[in-house]
XYZ file of C-alpha atoms in Angstrom:
665
model
C -6.046 179.376 196.210
C -7.826 181.459 193.594
C -5.894 182.247 190.420
C -6.685 184.927 187.905
C -6.920 184.095 184.214
C -3.554 185.722 183.517
C -1.875 183.668 186.269
C -3.457 180.501 184.885
C -2.196 181.386 181.418
C 1.368 181.874 182.636
C 1.366 178.641 184.647
C -0.154 176.756 181.731
C 2.476 178.055 179.312
C 5.252 177.189 181.764
C 3.955 173.651 182.222
C 3.461 173.121 178.461
C 6.750 174.528 177.253
C 7.528 171.247 175.446
C 4.351 171.703 173.402
C 4.705 175.437 172.939
C 8.232 175.542 171.539
C 7.140 173.520 168.523
C 4.262 175.834 167.717
C 6.398 178.847 168.602
C 9.041 177.764 166.099
C 6.406 177.417 163.377
C 5.209 180.975 164.013
C 8.720 182.446 164.103
C 9.662 180.645 160.910
C 6.550 181.915 159.117
C 7.057 185.527 160.227
C 10.751 185.399 159.311
C 10.073 184.114 155.804
C 7.307 186.575 155.065
C 8.962 189.669 156.543
C 12.352 188.984 154.914
C 10.707 188.521 151.513
C 8.660 191.713 151.828
C 11.699 193.646 153.072
C 13.656 192.455 150.045
C 11.134 194.144 147.741
C 11.745 197.495 149.415
C 15.529 197.196 149.534
C 17.086 200.159 147.638
C 19.472 197.829 145.778
C 16.532 195.850 144.382
C 14.438 198.930 143.641
C 17.296 200.398 141.575
C 17.174 197.497 139.097
C 13.475 196.639 139.287
C 12.523 199.054 136.524
C 14.510 197.293 133.800
C 13.475 193.699 134.489
C 10.136 194.174 136.226
C 11.278 192.604 139.470
C 8.613 194.363 141.511
C 5.703 192.758 139.650
C 7.236 189.291 139.828
C 8.018 189.589 143.522
C 4.481 190.757 144.162
C 3.083 187.568 142.614
C 5.552 185.489 144.621
C 4.441 187.327 147.750
C 0.907 185.966 147.407
C 2.181 182.445 146.776
C 4.358 182.701 149.866
C 1.359 183.956 151.828
C -0.581 180.848 150.806
C 2.266 178.620 152.039
C 2.498 180.519 155.332
C -1.264 180.344 155.944
C -1.311 176.622 155.205
C 1.660 176.008 157.495
C 0.365 178.049 160.432
C -3.152 176.586 160.316
C -1.793 173.048 160.073
C 0.672 173.669 162.910
C -2.147 175.078 165.052
C -4.232 171.984 164.306
C -1.402 169.695 165.456
C -0.787 171.900 168.488
C -4.426 171.743 169.546
C -4.488 167.999 169.008
C -1.488 167.518 171.296
C -3.233 169.556 174.005
C -6.609 167.868 173.622
C -6.357 166.003 176.938
C -5.398 169.197 178.749
C -8.404 171.014 177.274
C -10.583 168.093 178.325
C -9.259 168.284 181.890
C -10.037 172.008 182.050
C -13.635 171.257 181.224
C -13.712 168.263 183.562
C -12.801 170.422 186.596
C -15.608 172.813 185.824
C -14.231 175.433 183.439
C -16.741 176.460 180.795
C -15.922 176.213 177.086
C -16.038 179.991 176.905
C -13.423 180.332 179.665
C -11.206 177.681 178.050
C -11.476 179.554 174.758
C -10.445 182.820 176.492
C -7.516 181.001 178.129
C -6.226 179.635 174.827
C -6.882 182.932 173.052
C -4.758 184.801 175.582
C -1.998 182.194 175.258
C -2.085 182.551 171.478
C -1.868 186.336 171.627
C 1.209 186.137 173.867
C 2.835 183.522 171.638
C 2.093 185.441 168.453
C 3.407 188.730 169.833
C 6.660 187.052 170.829
C 6.920 185.222 167.504
C 6.305 188.410 165.503
C 8.953 190.333 167.458
C 11.563 187.581 167.049
C 10.527 186.784 163.466
C 10.763 190.431 162.375
C 14.217 190.684 163.939
C 15.492 187.521 162.263
C 13.779 188.454 158.980
C 15.448 191.868 159.057
C 18.874 190.212 159.285
C 18.211 187.510 156.675
C 16.651 189.896 154.125
C 20.100 191.276 153.311
C 21.348 187.751 152.628
C 18.436 187.056 150.267
C 19.028 190.378 148.512
C 22.690 189.512 147.978
C 21.693 186.115 146.582
C 19.228 187.719 144.148
C 21.770 190.237 142.866
C 24.375 187.496 142.587
C 22.045 185.349 140.499
C 21.275 188.309 138.229
C 24.993 189.161 138.050
C 24.280 192.707 139.162
C 26.928 194.647 141.020
C 25.479 196.736 143.830
C 26.245 197.547 147.441
C 23.583 195.875 149.573
C 22.834 197.863 152.691
C 20.766 196.830 155.707
C 17.543 198.814 155.673
C 14.462 198.448 157.828
C 11.238 198.877 155.854
C 8.241 200.345 157.651
C 6.006 199.240 154.752
C 7.196 195.654 155.145
C 6.542 195.801 158.893
C 3.029 197.184 158.364
C 2.181 194.490 155.810
C 3.561 191.736 158.055
C 1.609 192.987 161.075
C -1.585 193.207 159.035
C -1.217 189.715 157.551
C -0.424 188.001 160.831
C -3.071 189.939 162.725
C -5.674 188.607 160.288
C -4.135 185.143 160.511
C -4.276 185.289 164.324
C -7.973 186.063 164.155
C -8.463 183.055 161.857
C -6.515 180.837 164.280
C -8.602 182.056 167.230
C -11.776 181.299 165.298
C -10.399 177.859 164.409
C -9.565 177.182 168.082
C -12.928 178.429 169.324
C -14.795 176.363 166.738
C -12.886 173.229 167.752
C -13.614 173.665 171.473
C -17.276 174.525 171.032
C -18.058 171.755 168.526
C -16.045 168.956 170.163
C -17.349 166.759 172.973
C -15.411 166.106 176.166
C -14.937 162.409 175.316
C -13.589 163.150 171.850
C -11.016 165.518 173.325
C -9.562 162.718 175.450
C -9.456 160.391 172.415
C -8.282 162.945 169.844
C -4.618 162.000 170.079
C -5.473 158.402 169.225
C -7.616 159.171 166.198
C -5.058 157.866 163.742
C -4.513 154.541 165.488
C -7.053 152.672 163.375
C -6.224 149.002 163.698
C -6.410 147.044 160.480
C -7.392 143.460 161.281
C -7.840 142.077 157.795
C -7.824 143.282 154.214
C -10.693 142.676 151.876
C -10.249 141.708 148.250
C -11.490 145.163 147.249
C -8.797 146.867 149.336
C -6.182 144.605 147.780
C -7.483 145.553 144.351
C -7.275 149.287 145.174
C -3.714 148.840 146.392
C -2.810 147.153 143.108
C -4.594 149.894 141.151
C -2.493 152.506 142.973
C 0.759 150.950 141.814
C -0.512 150.442 138.264
C -1.789 154.047 138.073
C 1.597 155.482 138.993
C 3.428 153.273 136.476
C 0.868 154.187 133.800
C 1.269 157.899 134.511
C 5.056 157.615 134.289
C 4.874 155.684 131.024
C 2.401 158.147 129.514
C 4.633 161.098 130.460
C 7.472 159.615 128.382
C 5.159 159.482 125.353
C 3.508 162.852 125.843
C 4.340 164.169 122.363
C 4.106 160.882 120.515
C 1.228 159.611 118.427
C -0.153 160.308 114.997
C -2.441 163.290 114.430
C -2.368 164.235 118.104
C -4.229 167.492 118.584
C -3.638 170.151 121.227
C -6.826 169.004 122.959
C -5.542 165.432 123.111
C -2.256 166.748 124.490
C -4.161 168.556 127.237
C -6.178 165.403 127.985
C -2.939 163.432 128.265
C -1.526 165.950 130.724
C -4.660 165.793 132.867
C -4.595 162.002 132.693
C -0.975 161.932 133.846
C -1.784 164.294 136.706
C -4.866 162.323 137.745
C -3.240 158.887 137.638
C -0.133 159.930 139.568
C -2.021 161.806 142.295
C -4.739 159.150 142.596
C -2.159 156.376 142.462
C -0.121 158.060 145.190
C -3.138 158.215 147.513
C -4.051 154.577 146.873
C -0.407 153.657 147.403
C -0.316 155.208 150.876
C -3.889 154.315 151.785
C -4.006 150.673 150.665
C -0.790 149.429 149.045
C 1.543 150.170 151.960
C -0.715 148.675 154.629
C -1.392 145.672 152.406
C 2.328 145.027 151.839
C 3.110 145.512 155.528
C 0.348 143.073 156.435
C 1.736 140.473 154.010
C 5.217 140.832 155.508
C 3.804 140.513 159.005
C 1.803 137.386 158.141
C 4.827 135.750 156.550
C 6.590 135.997 159.892
C 3.769 133.887 161.434
C 3.729 135.727 164.729
C 7.507 135.708 165.194
C 7.921 139.493 165.142
C 11.204 141.051 166.165
C 11.458 144.302 168.116
C 12.258 146.054 164.825
C 9.002 144.730 163.343
C 7.012 145.835 166.377
C 8.389 149.380 166.217
C 8.297 149.796 162.431
C 5.906 147.529 160.514
C 3.054 147.603 163.007
C 2.922 151.396 163.686
C 3.224 152.193 159.983
C 0.417 149.798 159.072
C -1.925 150.925 161.834
C -1.407 154.645 161.298
C -1.472 154.607 157.509
C -5.230 155.145 157.249
C -4.973 158.427 159.137
C -1.684 159.482 157.538
C -2.528 158.631 153.906
C -4.010 162.040 153.046
C -1.212 164.065 154.617
C 1.527 161.888 153.085
C -0.147 162.105 149.674
C -0.440 165.880 149.956
C 3.168 166.262 151.050
C 4.426 163.923 148.325
C 2.464 165.522 145.484
C 3.154 169.112 146.507
C 6.829 168.306 147.056
C 6.957 166.819 143.553
C 5.288 169.901 142.052
C 7.592 172.281 143.904
C 10.677 170.273 142.946
C 9.589 170.012 139.293
C 9.007 173.759 139.028
C 12.312 174.454 140.748
C 14.131 172.024 138.443
C 12.625 173.515 135.285
C 13.498 177.019 136.487
C 17.071 175.985 137.191
C 17.277 174.275 133.798
C 16.332 177.599 132.189
C 18.868 179.499 134.289
C 21.578 176.870 133.864
C 20.993 176.848 130.091
C 21.120 180.639 129.715
C 24.606 180.572 128.188
C 23.873 177.572 125.965
C 20.599 179.120 124.805
C 22.406 182.359 123.986
C 25.048 180.471 122.025
C 22.374 178.601 120.080
C 20.444 181.800 119.277
C 23.518 183.995 118.688
C 26.336 181.554 117.732
C 29.116 184.185 117.791
C 30.113 186.994 120.118
C 28.896 189.551 117.568
C 27.066 189.164 114.261
C 26.878 191.473 111.235
C 24.525 191.179 108.262
C 24.812 191.948 104.534
C 28.245 193.601 104.821
C 26.768 196.198 107.199
C 28.760 197.225 110.271
C 32.136 197.337 108.557
C 33.051 200.239 110.809
C 32.804 197.822 113.746
C 35.537 195.536 112.414
C 37.613 198.600 111.486
C 37.380 199.873 115.072
C 38.449 196.460 116.346
C 41.518 196.621 114.131
C 42.257 200.199 115.210
C 42.007 199.196 118.868
C 44.216 196.160 118.136
C 41.584 193.770 119.479
C 42.139 190.329 118.000
C 39.150 188.460 116.622
C 38.156 185.613 114.322
C 35.775 186.262 111.441
C 33.436 183.624 109.996
C 31.436 184.483 106.854
C 28.429 182.575 105.521
C 26.572 183.168 102.265
C 22.892 182.426 102.769
C 19.714 182.033 100.737
C 16.060 181.675 101.683
C 13.663 179.327 99.895
C 10.434 177.443 100.408
C 10.880 173.764 101.232
C 8.706 170.685 101.442
C 9.990 168.786 104.520
C 6.941 166.598 105.065
C 8.778 163.393 104.085
C 11.328 163.929 106.872
C 8.698 163.677 109.607
C 8.458 160.475 111.638
C 4.919 161.379 112.731
C 2.296 163.845 111.629
C 2.388 167.207 113.388
C -0.147 167.787 116.188
C -3.180 169.796 115.167
C -2.906 173.429 116.181
C 0.843 173.654 115.498
C 1.274 176.639 113.179
C 3.856 174.964 110.922
C 3.249 173.680 107.416
C 6.010 171.140 106.644
C 4.955 171.073 102.991
C 5.761 174.745 102.545
C 8.142 176.258 105.077
C 10.824 178.886 104.510
C 14.284 177.529 105.297
C 17.729 179.073 105.059
C 20.211 177.431 102.661
C 23.985 177.462 103.319
C 27.050 176.632 101.210
C 28.860 173.407 102.150
C 32.412 174.736 101.612
C 31.810 177.546 104.132
C 30.158 175.273 106.695
C 32.939 172.705 106.291
C 35.373 175.188 107.831
C 33.467 174.680 111.070
C 32.304 171.076 110.596
C 35.235 169.353 108.933
C 34.115 165.756 109.481
C 31.312 165.576 106.917
C 31.374 165.645 103.129
C 28.530 165.904 100.634
C 27.908 164.304 97.276
C 25.668 165.659 94.548
C 22.019 165.592 95.599
C 22.868 165.335 99.307
C 22.524 167.785 102.167
C 22.194 168.013 105.920
C 20.454 170.183 108.510
C 22.214 172.311 111.128
C 20.593 173.900 114.172
C 18.175 170.999 114.673
C 17.786 170.870 118.469
C 15.624 171.764 121.450
C 11.861 171.531 121.393
C 11.956 171.333 117.596
C 13.169 167.744 117.970
C 10.033 166.912 119.998
C 7.533 168.822 117.855
C 9.024 167.881 114.470
C 10.917 164.575 114.788
C 12.910 164.097 111.566
C 14.536 161.023 110.005
C 17.710 160.899 107.934
C 18.006 159.434 104.443
C 14.728 161.101 103.491
C 14.248 163.801 100.811
C 13.645 167.535 101.116
C 12.188 169.371 98.132
C 13.445 172.910 97.431
C 10.850 174.976 95.576
C 12.290 177.046 92.724
C 10.808 178.937 89.815
C 11.771 176.053 87.534
C 10.300 173.344 89.762
C 11.262 171.348 92.837
C 14.840 170.220 93.475
C 15.233 167.148 95.693
C 18.003 166.884 98.295
C 18.595 163.719 100.324
C 19.158 164.519 104.011
C 22.153 162.562 105.360
C 22.634 164.116 108.787
C 20.888 166.102 111.546
C 23.278 168.425 113.386
C 22.430 170.169 116.680
C 25.041 172.914 116.390
C 23.657 176.261 115.255
C 25.622 178.493 112.884
C 23.165 181.295 112.118
C 21.428 183.943 114.194
C 17.866 183.243 115.287
C 16.891 186.486 113.567
C 17.673 184.757 110.263
C 16.444 181.218 110.901
C 13.641 181.970 113.391
C 15.048 179.043 115.416
C 14.479 176.628 112.507
C 17.201 174.365 111.080
C 19.221 175.515 108.061
C 19.878 173.300 105.041
C 23.490 172.802 103.906
C 23.894 171.886 100.201
C 26.788 171.458 97.788
C 28.438 174.559 96.382
C 27.247 173.760 92.866
C 23.612 173.568 93.951
C 23.956 176.692 96.107
C 25.365 178.737 93.219
C 22.589 177.479 90.976
C 19.897 178.425 93.505
C 21.434 181.874 93.976
C 20.477 182.712 90.364
C 16.850 181.591 90.757
C 14.427 184.602 90.598
C 12.001 183.173 93.168
C 14.757 182.536 95.695
C 16.330 185.931 95.049
C 13.010 187.575 95.889
C 12.615 185.630 99.146
C 16.203 186.187 100.306
C 16.494 189.303 102.473
C 19.765 188.307 104.181
C 22.533 187.302 101.792
C 25.482 187.202 104.178
C 26.174 186.695 107.876
C 29.497 187.653 109.437
C 30.324 186.165 112.815
C 32.900 187.809 115.073
C 34.503 185.821 117.923
C 36.931 187.608 120.246
C 40.244 185.939 120.992
C 40.334 187.561 124.428
C 36.797 187.507 125.889
C 37.836 189.547 128.923
C 37.365 192.596 126.684
C 33.729 191.725 125.967
C 32.310 194.782 127.741
C 34.664 197.137 125.947
C 33.826 195.599 122.571
C 30.122 195.641 123.389
C 30.284 199.427 123.613
C 32.044 199.601 120.256
C 29.416 197.307 118.721
C 26.515 199.437 119.934
C 28.271 202.631 118.855
C 29.144 201.502 115.317
C 25.927 199.591 114.529
C 23.430 201.966 116.137
C 22.693 199.556 118.961
C 22.848 196.458 116.757
C 20.434 197.722 114.053
C 20.585 196.290 110.533
C 18.536 197.240 107.481
C 17.092 194.868 104.908
C 14.609 195.006 102.008
C 11.653 192.676 102.469
C 9.904 190.658 99.750
C 7.591 193.601 98.992
C 10.551 195.923 98.393
C 10.123 197.973 101.584
C 12.996 198.751 103.927
C 12.912 197.338 107.452
C 15.245 197.404 110.435
C 16.029 194.512 112.763
C 17.809 194.792 116.119
C 20.281 192.091 117.093
C 21.853 191.530 120.497
C 25.362 190.289 120.973
C 25.750 186.854 122.517
C 26.643 188.369 125.908
C 23.671 190.753 125.819
C 21.382 187.872 124.936
C 22.820 185.830 127.811
C 22.318 188.724 130.215
C 18.697 189.054 129.088
C 18.190 185.344 129.766
C 19.804 185.671 133.183
C 17.567 188.584 134.113
C 14.443 186.626 133.250
C 15.428 183.157 134.389
C 17.522 184.411 137.298
C 14.500 186.149 138.753
C 12.423 183.023 138.182
C 14.988 180.732 139.836
C 15.248 183.063 142.831
C 11.487 183.208 143.331
C 10.971 179.485 142.815
C 14.004 178.763 144.972
C 12.696 180.934 147.788
C 9.218 179.452 147.556
C 10.704 175.977 147.207
C 12.732 176.536 150.362
C 9.625 177.761 152.149
C 7.651 174.768 150.991
C 10.454 172.338 151.828
C 10.708 173.744 155.342
C 6.933 173.632 155.646
C 6.433 170.033 154.549
C 9.529 168.864 156.408
C 8.364 170.599 159.570
C 4.897 169.080 159.263
C 6.371 165.589 159.021
C 8.687 166.389 161.927
C 5.783 167.686 164.027
C 3.762 164.567 163.287
C 6.653 162.328 164.307
C 7.108 164.264 167.537
C 3.434 163.761 168.280
C 3.656 160.046 167.574
C 6.788 159.782 169.721
C 4.935 161.293 172.685
C 1.991 158.956 172.126
C 4.310 155.927 172.034
C 6.307 156.947 175.116
C 4.441 154.472 177.344
C 5.156 151.645 174.897
C 8.860 152.389 175.070
C 8.699 152.334 178.854
C 7.091 148.888 178.794
C 9.635 147.554 176.289
C 12.513 148.921 178.345
C 11.123 147.304 181.506
C 10.934 143.858 179.920
C 14.589 144.007 178.924
C 14.992 145.657 175.524
C 17.917 148.043 175.255
C 17.995 151.519 173.741
C 19.857 150.078 170.761
C 17.092 147.552 170.126
C 14.395 150.229 170.215
C 16.335 152.609 167.998
C 16.695 149.969 165.260
C 12.923 149.847 164.887
C 12.679 153.631 165.062
C 15.313 153.986 162.325
C 13.254 151.727 160.057
C 10.083 153.657 160.815
C 11.671 157.055 160.131
C 13.247 155.736 156.955
C 9.750 154.949 155.726
C 8.019 158.120 156.980
C 10.592 160.426 155.417
C 12.175 158.240 152.748
C 9.111 156.930 150.931
C 7.441 160.365 150.367
C 10.839 161.725 149.326
C 11.571 158.919 146.840
C 8.070 159.015 145.329
C 8.186 162.814 145.152
C 11.565 162.661 143.384
C 10.213 160.085 140.934
C 7.115 162.209 140.229
C 9.208 165.313 139.631
C 11.725 163.445 137.458
C 9.111 162.163 135.031
C 7.344 165.539 135.019
C 10.594 167.343 134.167
C 11.695 164.675 131.688
C 8.509 165.059 129.647
C 8.937 168.753 128.861
C 12.378 169.989 129.899
C 13.384 170.756 126.302
C 10.972 173.717 126.271
C 12.948 175.368 129.096
C 16.590 174.913 128.169
C 19.355 172.834 126.667
C 20.724 171.001 129.731
C 18.875 168.364 131.775
C 21.171 166.070 133.754
C 23.320 168.551 135.680
C 20.500 170.929 136.781
C 18.290 167.987 137.761
C 21.010 166.288 139.813
C 21.996 169.535 141.550
C 18.417 170.485 142.402
C 17.419 167.046 143.651
C 20.632 166.651 145.665
C 20.052 169.915 147.522
C 16.445 168.935 148.130
C 17.446 165.512 149.490
C 20.074 166.987 151.837
C 17.711 169.596 153.288
C 14.854 167.116 153.554
C 17.063 164.564 155.289
C 17.848 167.111 157.997
C 14.263 166.770 159.281
C 14.630 162.986 159.389
C 17.743 163.330 161.559
C 15.933 165.787 163.825
C 13.050 163.351 164.126
C 15.375 160.476 165.003
C 17.045 162.696 167.573
C 13.716 163.472 169.206
C 12.803 159.765 169.310
C 16.167 159.031 170.921
C 15.400 161.622 173.581
C 11.992 160.041 174.257
C 13.546 156.569 174.473
C 16.208 157.824 176.886
C 13.513 159.360 179.086
C 11.255 156.304 178.935
C 13.012 154.599 181.849
């Protein structure tokens, strides 16, 4: 019977449905992700707010990052798919089909698969794009009616991208068939089964180096900002050293350390291997040489994705705390300006609490407070820095648990990255520079709580001194010249449900939060100040967009890496099917086989996950203070979600192994 090429394609696809559905899923998933993300950009609800917070530009950058992930995923999935069909391709050539005809056969199969995947993926992406749009608007706290809209532009871009990607896949397939010998095709599925008979001393040494490198990188990350006279260049070198040691150590760990440890465990058993050992220790050890690169790549990229996602969520999670630190009260007035605002509050019978602070500005020498010298390149001179001075009696209304004696003082608003860049010590002197000479104040306490607007302090700590010293400094000509803000009035609402109403009054009575002052040269200037809620909203718009983009890309990457591991385990399960049949025939039960499989899957999914979590933890721990004020809660939430989603692939893998074991006899 003579079959046409189209008939052969259909019969081949029908016979290989167990191979195709895996590849088909990868294609559908990629199309769905890309089309839904592009459709989101053209959603009217997103376009209506994109002008104010530049969403369009940010989403465009994320689009290219997502494209990179999709290309990587599809090409890798195609590589695994071709590897699983290597024997079939070899048989085609063995019965007389030319490489050109085999290439045409696979090309036609790919075109059919891709057309189906694009149709299904576009449909699913169209439905999920509304969900992603709702999530984005929810994160940004924007109220808008999200409608379902089909974007022709998104469809055109998706078709163009995947048409180009299909051409690349066809070239990849053709290159593989034309450059690969018939014998290698039959042995391709066993390429990773490199048996390790003995370990040399050099391999043992490399395995040890891998463990030491990771520990060294972790330890160095905890001391990233430590050291005397560390320059910016040295800081950069440290970062590169941390990156190099952790990545290199991870590869050596998978390539040498794991196999070495497994071999030691196996030798200690002196040939008395249980069924669990046979199905876990031995396969892991023998396949590790071929799997080391992929496991290293998955681990490192997972750690990077998780670290970026964690830092983004820290920024978003800390939006309210950051706003409170920068603008400590609901509304702030300066130099007795904005009295009409408080009058309107009284007229509207809106209850509020008023906190007044008298303030001065003076040059200080804080060099003796430093634990270490500042890194070179940091534009701060601790020997002459302008610092705000506050009166103790006014601050004591807020901080009632601390009293000052003559010659003593303390700093407020000392928190965040300032603690890392300028680590201070207590019981050390600060010298206030006056026209009559320096006045020394002994610092007794470092307080995180901020009391003044960042427009006054420029995010630096303020010095609290006794009333007697404050009144004396207020009469100093040099300090009078430097002081442009003499008073801050903080307004806290009793009922914060009226915040939007009061925000309108604030903007109306203060000309949008504008306050005048006379600078040191005698010229008038105007500064604009947001309310605490406006500042928080600005943070949410920036960090909310970042967390959405990183979350979406993180989800895409998680699904990609998890799917790759799942695909690899499915391939290994098919290759080990005959072994399961033999073990079943000699009397081992399904339960016995599954115990070994559980141990193997725990390693294949658990070890990359644990190492990736450790990498990301130390990466986040070294610099989280530059992104927000909260660490523990955002880190736990992010990692927990990542672990749950990642574990789903492990359960799917175990389920597939169980199916193979059930079918083995």
